[in-house]
GROMACS .gro file of C-alpha atoms in nm:
model
   61
    1MET     CA    1  -4.162  -0.208   0.731
    2GLU     CA    2  -3.834  -0.322   0.616
    3GLN     CA    3  -3.525  -0.439   0.868
    4VAL     CA    4  -3.217  -0.312   0.772
    5GLU     CA    5  -2.949  -0.596   0.816
    6ALA     CA    6  -2.648  -0.465   1.049
    7LYS     CA    7  -2.297  -0.518   0.864
    8THR     CA    8  -1.971  -0.524   1.020
    9CYS     CA    9  -1.742  -0.236   0.918
   10ILE     CA   10  -1.394  -0.309   0.775
   11VAL     CA   11  -1.248  -0.007   0.936
   12CYS     CA   12  -1.359  -0.007   1.286
   13GLY     CA   13  -1.518  -0.382   1.301
   14GLU     CA   14  -1.823  -0.257   1.472
   15GLN     CA   15  -2.184  -0.364   1.336
   16LYS     CA   16  -2.366  -0.061   1.181
   17THR     CA   17  -2.667  -0.019   0.950
   18GLU     CA   18  -2.555   0.296   0.773
   19GLY     CA   19  -2.281   0.310   0.537
   20ILE     CA   20  -2.140   0.222   0.205
   21THR     CA   21  -2.051  -0.110   0.039
   22VAL     CA   22  -1.739  -0.076  -0.176
   23VAL     CA   23  -1.682  -0.392  -0.359
   24THR     CA   24  -1.786  -0.653  -0.141
   25ALA     CA   25  -1.674  -0.446   0.202
   26PHE     CA   26  -1.912  -0.241   0.433
   27ILE     CA   27  -1.764   0.091   0.541
   28CYS     CA   28  -2.017   0.237   0.823
   29HIS     CA   29  -2.084   0.586   0.802
   30SER     CA   30  -1.886   0.749   1.075
   31CYS     CA   31  -1.573   0.573   0.941
   32GLU     CA   32  -1.656   0.676   0.580
   33SER     CA   33  -1.717   1.053   0.719
   34GLU     CA   34  -1.344   1.046   0.948
   35MET     CA   35  -1.169   0.888   0.632
   36VAL     CA   36  -1.259   1.197   0.384
   37GLN     CA   37  -1.164   1.447   0.655
   38THR     CA   38  -0.833   1.303   0.735
   39LYS     CA   39  -0.527   1.471   0.600
   40VAL     CA   40  -0.221   1.283   0.460
   41GLU     CA   41  -0.018   1.379   0.763
   42ASP     CA   42  -0.271   1.278   1.038
   43GLU     CA   43  -0.166   0.987   1.236
   44ARG     CA   44  -0.458   0.773   1.136
   45TYR     CA   45  -0.417   0.809   0.772
   46PRO     CA   46  -0.157   0.512   0.737
   47PHE     CA   47  -0.461   0.283   0.936
   48PHE     CA   48  -0.713   0.397   0.681
   49VAL     CA   49  -0.484   0.309   0.366
   50SER     CA   50  -0.409  -0.040   0.565
   51GLN     CA   51  -0.790  -0.110   0.578
   52LEU     CA   52  -0.889  -0.010   0.257
   53LYS     CA   53  -0.602  -0.234   0.093
   54GLN     CA   54  -0.832  -0.504   0.232
   55LEU     CA   55  -1.084  -0.442  -0.054
   56TRP     CA   56  -0.823  -0.491  -0.288
   57VAL     CA   57  -0.709  -0.814  -0.165
   58ARG     CA   58  -1.051  -0.936  -0.122
   59PHE     CA   59  -1.111  -0.832  -0.480
   60HIS     CA   60  -0.850  -0.995  -0.628
   61ALA     CA   61  -0.815  -1.331  -0.437
   0.00000   0.00000   0.00000
């Protein structure tokens, strides 16, 4: 049986095994679901945008 390695989510900072990798950053399933359901007017929206900017910064560093 293959063990799945836990990765640190760039949004919540928790160690999770299920999620997506975008470029080189990991986003857990919980955060991904919350992000895609968040409306622009939501108070959490700027936080998610800020966390996603890390992808761009890391990729272009």
